[in-house]
């Protein structure tokens, strides 16, 4: 008998330990993840979000009808099933049973209706409401022509059934549903919080994996706790997540090296010295950097030869390998890489649409085209100003481009540097000669890029007008909208016209070089929408 | 008394015509105020060496225009990026060897640099020669500082002169304005200005002098207040000399020492302030370079390419220390209290 | 005492006037600026844009906007930030002013204490090699920009030696490196000032007298010279405060300190006009209060200065 006693105790201990792991807050099986972002959170209101890091924080605390998986494919999340009508203009979503907000109140289809209506309500001033364009009456409500919010094409048939009516088929609808502006919002809570909604942790509710804890509206260190009311809480392994704001690249690097943080963005110089490090990783992003040539302020840019000359003078390999090391790959199309696969051949759309030799480096050819173009225009020399913002990448690219373009004899380039927001306004007002722009995909579909350059479209800042191009885009949006293969063929053809004509000059596809501690597993990154999804992440 | 009468004319000799001058000859050579200050500055070894350092750096920066100008300093050869310093001969640390990402190699050989080509300060990420960039950057920094100093000189001095000379109500109002301007932090004024003006050499200099002129104006006013009670000024005024002429002919020469010393303090602080702006991202815009932007680029990479920080930092520190010691020395030299 | 109260009231009046002028200038400068606070302006319908502009009061005539702004600003209400949705600028500043103030005061104390030490040591060994050396150390603080110095401190002391935290704001230990980095400039200013003052005082008659009376060297230095040199140092605190405010912008970014300096920089980059204006006004106000306090203190400790003047 005496022998058994210690054994019993031992068994008791071994039984108690796993229990403690399962229930105890202090004995977490997985460690706290210390993440970093480069800017502080500016809002937690899903209707008002604009900044990339706000998308991350909202996605950590919320779920939509769908959630993007690690391949960026939308998977059913709060919805458990859906049906789509034959003409593609009606969707019915069935929500999971017993969904709850983080405060325990039931989460129903009405919350989606309210959230969507609130985003479309012009009084909210949502800057992402345009994504709803195509949902019944969305445009009319946003422009104030339709005052009755309930006319928006979204209805709760019962607590678990949501019906969405469209004006025209939206092939990208499911791709957009994991985005913050499509999240549910609890009417009672939002109304009670009033103008405070989304301005502090206590004024937000979670429908997703984590609950935000101590954001006071402006602090730099914000922590997140696992949401015990989340329907899929078993998939969430991390109990505690901390996101810090670190604006300086050296500081982030040093903090990572001292084991204080688990993630930091890397500057090109840091990349050169870190490529053999196990923690080195690149996060792809569906973002393209391109040059817009303003035909309104520089008439010479109407000449295709001159536009092509400019493109041929740029050695994109040197730009991406040597100067933007780790954070860029050479671009051959306007549509970014990692955006979507072409259903016709299964290739990445940007690769499938690339015209061989159209976007390339060939200085003698550039000179020849330039001379030809200038002859046609009856001019000898061309002086242009390149507008950039004061970001590190902007300054690097501009100094490089200036040197490259001036290798064309007869072309003189100067640089104008302004803050980021001013660059945006000047571009939108078409008050520039050349500008380096960045466009990030809103959702995984070529329309997020190519619709921008339709004739007369608001983001067509260079005023490049091509009838054939515009016709193809319209065809993709109307005639071929329910036929993915034909639709992609239209977009591909449009993209190729743009490449041959140099409607915009693609520079590079952006990515983000970073250190991510190898012990952090399950981290999901997306090239569009929220970049980082912490739902499945854990640290050993 | 009778004895006196015995003196004959032969006992006397005629004094020469220039007797007066001979008698009053000053044994020491006569020195003007400036000469005296110069003599005493020479005695202060630190300040005197500093003066030469400033002169040499300024000459190096301004005489090398053909060698280091916007065209040559922006010439890129990205294949030769981030080369460490190399000088002829095999001096450890300056032989082109580099350690990056755990590997040690001859960076020059790896980049296929021609034999006999040297970059004494190394190259930056664009493959631009840092030595040329430093010369160019020093010139731009000095230009910014000199323009700021000129604005101080023209505006600050005339403001102080007018305020001190007019006195009374005018002085009161002008002093309130100075107080208001100097109670706004300089960075704030600068930021507001630079957001409106196009960033560039002149607007940055203007932004810097927008606050610094107040100290000049204050000092000049104080001097004028005491000078205008003195006799030579009253005399000039009685003779009907115009106020402008009194200001330029009588007052300015008498307060020139104060002005010079103050300018010597303005120049380094302008260089320093521009450097700080570079870090915030509102300094001299690309593709121009200043010591500030070079330091900012350098500090971003110093863990990997320390030479990109070290060389601009040495030039900056030497220049700043020299300017400051020179200013201190000048102040002592001009100060009548420390006269020996 | 009544003279003192009158003086303070008069100064407060001037401060108020100055504030109104600063508010007016910043308001109209901001109106001149290009760029909109909206990131996605081209995507908004006209109605939505009008709604947003109405929320920020941008729809009213300029003169009305101006009047409202001045009246509200004097009550510390600077409107809502553009960048931080629905967040009042005054709250944003209030939440972050603590660390900035702490850092500023610590740096000031550090700079003055070490500056006095360096300056006094240099003055006592006047015109020796030690004097030159100490002077150079003092000037070093103003010869390398603080961002370089801070980056070096962070890398060598924080990462390589691992003596102190690299960045963050979680206790006194975290404040040491930023305090040193920020305190270098006031240290240099104080050291040079003290050295000059002491050299002056040491040459004066009453020190000669003290020496003639047979007082020991250290007594002369500490009791007479240094004490007399300290009083004018008070007048330097104002200019030092300006430098600290400027410097803190850099230091807060590098050491990831949740203060208003770092926020100010990001507000410039995001065209967050209300936040820029609010921070401008708060900075100016702090500076004016510091100037007022130093003047009062100077008047109290040095009877020769009459405040009413």
GROMACS .gro file of N, CA and C in nm, chain C residues 133-234:
model
  306
 1013UNK      N    1   3.935   6.990  -2.318
 1013UNK     CA    2   3.869   6.859  -2.327
 1013UNK      C    3   3.725   6.867  -2.279
 1014UNK      N    4   3.705   6.928  -2.163
 1014UNK     CA    5   3.569   6.939  -2.108
 1014UNK      C    6   3.481   7.023  -2.200
 1015UNK      N    7   3.540   7.128  -2.256
 1015UNK     CA    8   3.462   7.212  -2.347
 1015UNK      C    9   3.417   7.131  -2.468
 1016UNK      N   10   3.508   7.048  -2.518
 1016UNK     CA   11   3.472   6.968  -2.635
 1016UNK      C   12   3.362   6.868  -2.600
 1017UNK      N   13   3.373   6.807  -2.480
 1017UNK     CA   14   3.267   6.715  -2.438
 1017UNK      C   15   3.134   6.790  -2.433
 1018UNK      N   16   3.141   6.911  -2.377
 1018UNK     CA   17   3.018   6.990  -2.367
 1018UNK      C   18   2.963   7.023  -2.505
 1019UNK      N   19   3.052   7.057  -2.596
 1019UNK     CA   20   3.006   7.096  -2.729
 1019UNK      C   21   2.959   6.975  -2.810
 1020UNK      N   22   3.012   6.857  -2.775
 1020UNK     CA   23   2.969   6.735  -2.845
 1020UNK      C   24   2.817   6.724  -2.848
 1021UNK      N   25   2.757   6.764  -2.737
 1021UNK     CA   26   2.611   6.758  -2.728
 1021UNK      C   27   2.542   6.837  -2.837
 1022UNK      N   28   2.607   6.942  -2.885
 1022UNK     CA   29   2.544   7.019  -2.992
 1022UNK      C   30   2.616   6.998  -3.124
 1023UNK      N   31   2.698   6.894  -3.133
 1023UNK     CA   32   2.768   6.873  -3.259
 1023UNK      C   33   2.718   6.750  -3.333
 1024UNK      N   34   2.657   6.657  -3.264
 1024UNK     CA   35   2.597   6.542  -3.332
 1024UNK      C   36   2.447   6.549  -3.312
 1025UNK      N   37   2.368   6.545  -3.418
 1025UNK     CA   38   2.223   6.555  -3.400
 1025UNK      C   39   2.170   6.445  -3.308
 1026UNK      N   40   2.066   6.479  -3.236
 1026UNK     CA   41   2.017   6.385  -3.134
 1026UNK      C   42   1.971   6.253  -3.195
 1027UNK      N   43   1.925   6.255  -3.323
 1027UNK     CA   44   1.879   6.128  -3.377
 1027UNK      C   45   1.994   6.030  -3.398
 1028UNK      N   46   2.113   6.084  -3.429
 1028UNK     CA   47   2.230   5.997  -3.443
 1028UNK      C   48   2.270   5.947  -3.305
 1029UNK      N   49   2.277   6.039  -3.211
 1029UNK     CA   50   2.317   6.002  -3.076
 1029UNK      C   51   2.221   5.899  -3.017
 1030UNK      N   52   2.091   5.921  -3.036
 1030UNK     CA   53   1.991   5.829  -2.982
 1030UNK      C   54   2.003   5.692  -3.047
 1031UNK      N   55   2.025   5.690  -3.179
 1031UNK     CA   56   2.037   5.561  -3.247
 1031UNK      C   57   2.160   5.485  -3.196
 1032UNK      N   58   2.270   5.557  -3.172
 1032UNK     CA   59   2.390   5.492  -3.122
 1032UNK      C   60   2.368   5.439  -2.981
 1033UNK      N   61   2.308   5.522  -2.894
 1033UNK     CA   62   2.279   5.479  -2.757
 1033UNK      C   63   2.193   5.353  -2.758
 1034UNK      N   64   2.088   5.358  -2.840
 1034UNK     CA   65   1.995   5.246  -2.843
 1034UNK      C   66   2.066   5.118  -2.886
 1035UNK      N   67   2.152   5.130  -2.987
 1035UNK     CA   68   2.218   5.012  -3.040
 1035UNK      C   69   2.323   4.959  -2.943
 1036UNK      N   70   2.411   5.047  -2.893
 1036UNK     CA   71   2.523   4.998  -2.811
 1036UNK      C   72   2.481   4.970  -2.668
 1037UNK      N   73   2.414   5.066  -2.604
 1037UNK     CA   74   2.379   5.046  -2.463
 1037UNK      C   75   2.257   4.953  -2.450
 1038UNK      N   76   2.162   4.969  -2.540
 1038UNK     CA   77   2.041   4.889  -2.530
 1038UNK      C   78   2.057   4.748  -2.583
 1039UNK      N   79   2.104   4.737  -2.707
 1039UNK     CA   80   2.109   4.604  -2.769
 1039UNK      C   81   2.239   4.530  -2.739
 1040UNK      N   82   2.353   4.593  -2.766
 1040UNK     CA   83   2.481   4.522  -2.754
 1040UNK      C   84   2.516   4.495  -2.608
 1041UNK      N   85   2.510   4.597  -2.523
 1041UNK     CA   86   2.546   4.578  -2.383
 1041UNK      C   87   2.428   4.526  -2.302
 1042UNK      N   88   2.309   4.549  -2.352
 1042UNK     CA   89   2.188   4.502  -2.285
 1042UNK      C   90   2.174   4.557  -2.144
 1043UNK      N   91   2.216   4.681  -2.123
 1043UNK     CA   92   2.206   4.740  -1.990
 1043UNK      C   93   2.069   4.800  -1.965
 1044UNK      N   94   2.012   4.856  -2.066
 1044UNK     CA   95   1.886   4.928  -2.047
 1044UNK      C   96   1.790   4.891  -2.160
 1045UNK      N   97   1.661   4.910  -2.139
 1045UNK     CA   98   1.564   4.875  -2.244
 1045UNK      C   99   1.588   4.956  -2.371
 1046UNK      N  100   1.558   4.894  -2.484
 1046UNK     CA  101   1.582   4.957  -2.615
 1046UNK      C  102   1.480   5.066  -2.643
 1047UNK      N  103   1.356   5.035  -2.618
 1047UNK     CA  104   1.251   5.133  -2.648
 1047UNK      C  105   1.127   5.095  -2.570
 1048UNK      N  106   1.034   5.189  -2.562
 1048UNK     CA  107   0.911   5.164  -2.489
 1048UNK      C  108   0.898   5.261  -2.372
 1049UNK      N  109   0.793   5.245  -2.295
 1049UNK     CA  110   0.767   5.340  -2.186
 1049UNK      C  111   0.694   5.264  -2.078
 1050UNK      N  112   0.772   5.179  -2.005
 1050UNK     CA  113   0.706   5.094  -1.905
 1050UNK      C  114   0.774   5.104  -1.770
 1051UNK      N  115   0.823   5.219  -1.734
 1051UNK     CA  116   0.886   5.234  -1.604
 1051UNK      C  117   1.011   5.319  -1.616
 1052UNK      N  118   1.070   5.351  -1.500
 1052UNK     CA  119   1.181   5.445  -1.499
 1052UNK      C  120   1.298   5.401  -1.586
 1053UNK      N  121   1.326   5.269  -1.581
 1053UNK     CA  122   1.438   5.217  -1.660
 1053UNK      C  123   1.427   5.256  -1.807
 1054UNK      N  124   1.305   5.260  -1.854
 1054UNK     CA  125   1.283   5.290  -1.995
 1054UNK      C  126   1.310   5.438  -2.027
 1055UNK      N  127   1.312   5.521  -1.922
 1055UNK     CA  128   1.326   5.664  -1.949
 1055UNK      C  129   1.472   5.708  -1.955
 1056UNK      N  130   1.564   5.619  -1.911
 1056UNK     CA  131   1.703   5.666  -1.893
 1056UNK      C  132   1.768   5.704  -2.027
 1057UNK      N  133   1.766   5.612  -2.122
 1057UNK     CA  134   1.832   5.643  -2.250
 1057UNK      C  135   1.771   5.764  -2.320
 1058UNK      N  136   1.638   5.772  -2.332
 1058UNK     CA  137   1.584   5.893  -2.395
 1058UNK      C  138   1.619   6.020  -2.320
 1059UNK      N  139   1.623   6.012  -2.185
 1059UNK     CA  140   1.659   6.131  -2.108
 1059UNK      C  141   1.800   6.177  -2.143
 1060UNK      N  142   1.893   6.081  -2.149
 1060UNK     CA  143   2.031   6.118  -2.181
 1060UNK      C  144   2.037   6.178  -2.322
 1061UNK      N  145   1.971   6.110  -2.417
 1061UNK     CA  146   1.978   6.157  -2.555
 1061UNK      C  147   1.919   6.296  -2.568
 1062UNK      N  148   1.811   6.321  -2.498
 1062UNK     CA  149   1.745   6.450  -2.509
 1062UNK      C  150   1.817   6.556  -2.425
 1063UNK      N  151   1.884   6.509  -2.318
 1063UNK     CA  152   1.948   6.604  -2.226
 1063UNK      C  153   2.082   6.656  -2.274
 1064UNK      N  154   2.135   6.600  -2.384
 1064UNK     CA  155   2.268   6.641  -2.429
 1064UNK      C  156   2.273   6.790  -2.464
 1065UNK      N  157   2.167   6.838  -2.529
 1065UNK     CA  158   2.173   6.976  -2.573
 1065UNK      C  159   2.163   7.075  -2.456
 1066UNK      N  160   2.066   7.057  -2.363
 1066UNK     CA  161   2.068   7.146  -2.247
 1066UNK      C  162   2.198   7.135  -2.169
 1067UNK      N  163   2.255   7.015  -2.166
 1067UNK     CA  164   2.381   6.999  -2.094
 1067UNK      C  165   2.488   7.088  -2.156
 1068UNK      N  166   2.497   7.083  -2.287
 1068UNK     CA  167   2.598   7.164  -2.356
 1068UNK      C  168   2.575   7.312  -2.329
 1069UNK      N  169   2.449   7.354  -2.340
 1069UNK     CA  170   2.417   7.495  -2.318
 1069UNK      C  171   2.456   7.537  -2.177
 1070UNK      N  172   2.415   7.454  -2.078
 1070UNK     CA  173   2.443   7.490  -1.939
 1070UNK      C  174   2.593   7.492  -1.914
 1071UNK      N  175   2.664   7.393  -1.964
 1071UNK     CA  176   2.808   7.384  -1.936
 1071UNK      C  177   2.880   7.507  -1.990
 1072UNK      N  178   2.849   7.545  -2.113
 1072UNK     CA  179   2.920   7.659  -2.171
 1072UNK      C  180   2.884   7.788  -2.098
 1073UNK      N  181   2.757   7.796  -2.060
 1073UNK     CA  182   2.713   7.917  -1.992
 1073UNK      C  183   2.783   7.931  -1.857
 1074UNK      N  184   2.782   7.821  -1.780
 1074UNK     CA  185   2.842   7.823  -1.647
 1074UNK      C  186   2.991   7.855  -1.656
 1075UNK      N  187   3.057   7.795  -1.755
 1075UNK     CA  188   3.200   7.820  -1.768
 1075UNK      C  189   3.226   7.969  -1.790
 1076UNK      N  190   3.155   8.028  -1.885
 1076UNK     CA  191   3.175   8.169  -1.914
 1076UNK      C  192   3.146   8.255  -1.792
 1077UNK      N  193   3.033   8.227  -1.727
 1077UNK     CA  194   2.993   8.307  -1.611
 1077UNK      C  195   3.098   8.297  -1.501
 1078UNK      N  196   3.143   8.173  -1.476
 1078UNK     CA  197   3.236   8.154  -1.364
 1078UNK      C  198   3.369   8.222  -1.393
 1079UNK      N  199   3.413   8.212  -1.517
 1079UNK     CA  200   3.538   8.278  -1.553
 1079UNK      C  201   3.524   8.428  -1.528
 1080UNK      N  202   3.410   8.483  -1.563
 1080UNK     CA  203   3.381   8.624  -1.540
 1080UNK      C  204   3.387   8.657  -1.391
 1081UNK      N  205   3.312   8.578  -1.315
 1081UNK     CA  206   3.302   8.605  -1.172
 1081UNK      C  207   3.437   8.591  -1.106
 1082UNK      N  208   3.515   8.490  -1.148
 1082UNK     CA  209   3.644   8.465  -1.085
 1082UNK      C  210   3.739   8.581  -1.103
 1083UNK      N  211   3.718   8.657  -1.211
 1083UNK     CA  212   3.805   8.772  -1.232
 1083UNK      C  213   3.756   8.897  -1.160
 1084UNK      N  214   3.644   8.887  -1.091
 1084UNK     CA  215   3.588   9.009  -1.034
 1084UNK      C  216   3.651   9.043  -0.899
 1085UNK      N  217   3.627   9.166  -0.856
 1085UNK     CA  218   3.697   9.218  -0.740
 1085UNK      C  219   3.666   9.141  -0.612
 1086UNK      N  220   3.539   9.104  -0.598
 1086UNK     CA  221   3.507   9.046  -0.465
 1086UNK      C  222   3.566   8.907  -0.450
 1087UNK      N  223   3.590   8.839  -0.561
 1087UNK     CA  224   3.657   8.710  -0.549
 1087UNK      C  225   3.804   8.731  -0.514
 1088UNK      N  226   3.863   8.836  -0.574
 1088UNK     CA  227   4.000   8.872  -0.539
 1088UNK      C  228   4.008   8.900  -0.389
 1089UNK      N  229   3.906   8.971  -0.342
 1089UNK     CA  230   3.902   9.006  -0.201
 1089UNK      C  231   3.894   8.880  -0.115
 1090UNK      N  232   3.806   8.788  -0.158
 1090UNK     CA  233   3.789   8.665  -0.081
 1090UNK      C  234   3.922   8.590  -0.077
 1091UNK      N  235   3.991   8.591  -0.192
 1091UNK     CA  236   4.118   8.521  -0.197
 1091UNK      C  237   4.218   8.590  -0.105
 1092UNK      N  238   4.214   8.721  -0.109
 1092UNK     CA  239   4.306   8.796  -0.026
 1092UNK      C  240   4.280   8.770   0.122
 1093UNK      N  241   4.152   8.749   0.154
 1093UNK     CA  242   4.117   8.721   0.294
 1093UNK      C  243   4.162   8.583   0.336
 1094UNK      N  244   4.208   8.505   0.239
 1094UNK     CA  245   4.263   8.375   0.272
 1094UNK      C  246   4.164   8.261   0.265
 1095UNK      N  247   4.053   8.282   0.200
 1095UNK     CA  248   3.957   8.172   0.184
 1095UNK      C  249   4.018   8.065   0.095
 1096UNK      N  250   3.984   7.939   0.124
 1096UNK     CA  251   4.043   7.830   0.048
 1096UNK      C  252   3.984   7.829  -0.093
 1097UNK      N  253   4.058   7.769  -0.186
 1097UNK     CA  254   4.017   7.766  -0.326
 1097UNK      C  255   3.879   7.706  -0.345
 1098UNK      N  256   3.854   7.592  -0.278
 1098UNK     CA  257   3.726   7.525  -0.302
 1098UNK      C  258   3.612   7.608  -0.246
 1099UNK      N  259   3.637   7.677  -0.134
 1099UNK     CA  260   3.534   7.764  -0.078
 1099UNK      C  261   3.497   7.873  -0.177
 1100UNK      N  262   3.600   7.928  -0.238
 1100UNK     CA  263   3.573   8.036  -0.334
 1100UNK      C  264   3.489   7.983  -0.449
 1101UNK      N  265   3.530   7.865  -0.499
 1101UNK     CA  266   3.458   7.810  -0.613
 1101UNK      C  267   3.312   7.784  -0.577
 1102UNK      N  268   3.291   7.713  -0.469
 1102UNK     CA  269   3.155   7.669  -0.440
 1102UNK      C  270   3.068   7.778  -0.380
 1103UNK      N  271   3.125   7.851  -0.280
 1103UNK     CA  272   3.038   7.944  -0.208
 1103UNK      C  273   3.012   8.070  -0.288
 1104UNK      N  274   3.113   8.116  -0.356
 1104UNK     CA  275   3.098   8.247  -0.420
 1104UNK      C  276   3.075   8.238  -0.570
 1105UNK      N  277   3.172   8.174  -0.636
 1105UNK     CA  278   3.168   8.179  -0.781
 1105UNK      C  279   3.047   8.108  -0.837
 1106UNK      N  280   3.034   7.978  -0.802
 1106UNK     CA  281   2.930   7.898  -0.864
 1106UNK      C  282   2.792   7.953  -0.831
 1107UNK      N  283   2.776   7.991  -0.703
 1107UNK     CA  284   2.644   8.036  -0.663
 1107UNK      C  285   2.603   8.160  -0.741
 1108UNK      N  286   2.698   8.247  -0.763
 1108UNK     CA  287   2.665   8.369  -0.838
 1108UNK      C  288   2.643   8.342  -0.985
 1109UNK      N  289   2.699   8.231  -1.033
 1109UNK     CA  290   2.681   8.201  -1.175
 1109UNK      C  291   2.550   8.130  -1.200
 1110UNK      N  292   2.495   8.071  -1.093
 1110UNK     CA  293   2.374   7.990  -1.113
 1110UNK      C  294   2.252   8.074  -1.144
 1111UNK      N  295   2.247   8.193  -1.082
 1111UNK     CA  296   2.124   8.272  -1.094
 1111UNK      C  297   2.089   8.303  -1.240
 1112UNK      N  298   2.186   8.355  -1.318
 1112UNK     CA  299   2.149   8.385  -1.457
 1112UNK      C  300   2.114   8.262  -1.538
 1113UNK      N  301   2.152   8.144  -1.488
 1113UNK     CA  302   2.121   8.022  -1.560
 1113UNK      C  303   1.971   8.006  -1.578
 1114UNK      N  304   1.895   8.059  -1.482
 1114UNK     CA  305   1.749   8.048  -1.488
 1114UNK      C  306   1.696   8.105  -1.620
   0.00000   0.00000   0.00000
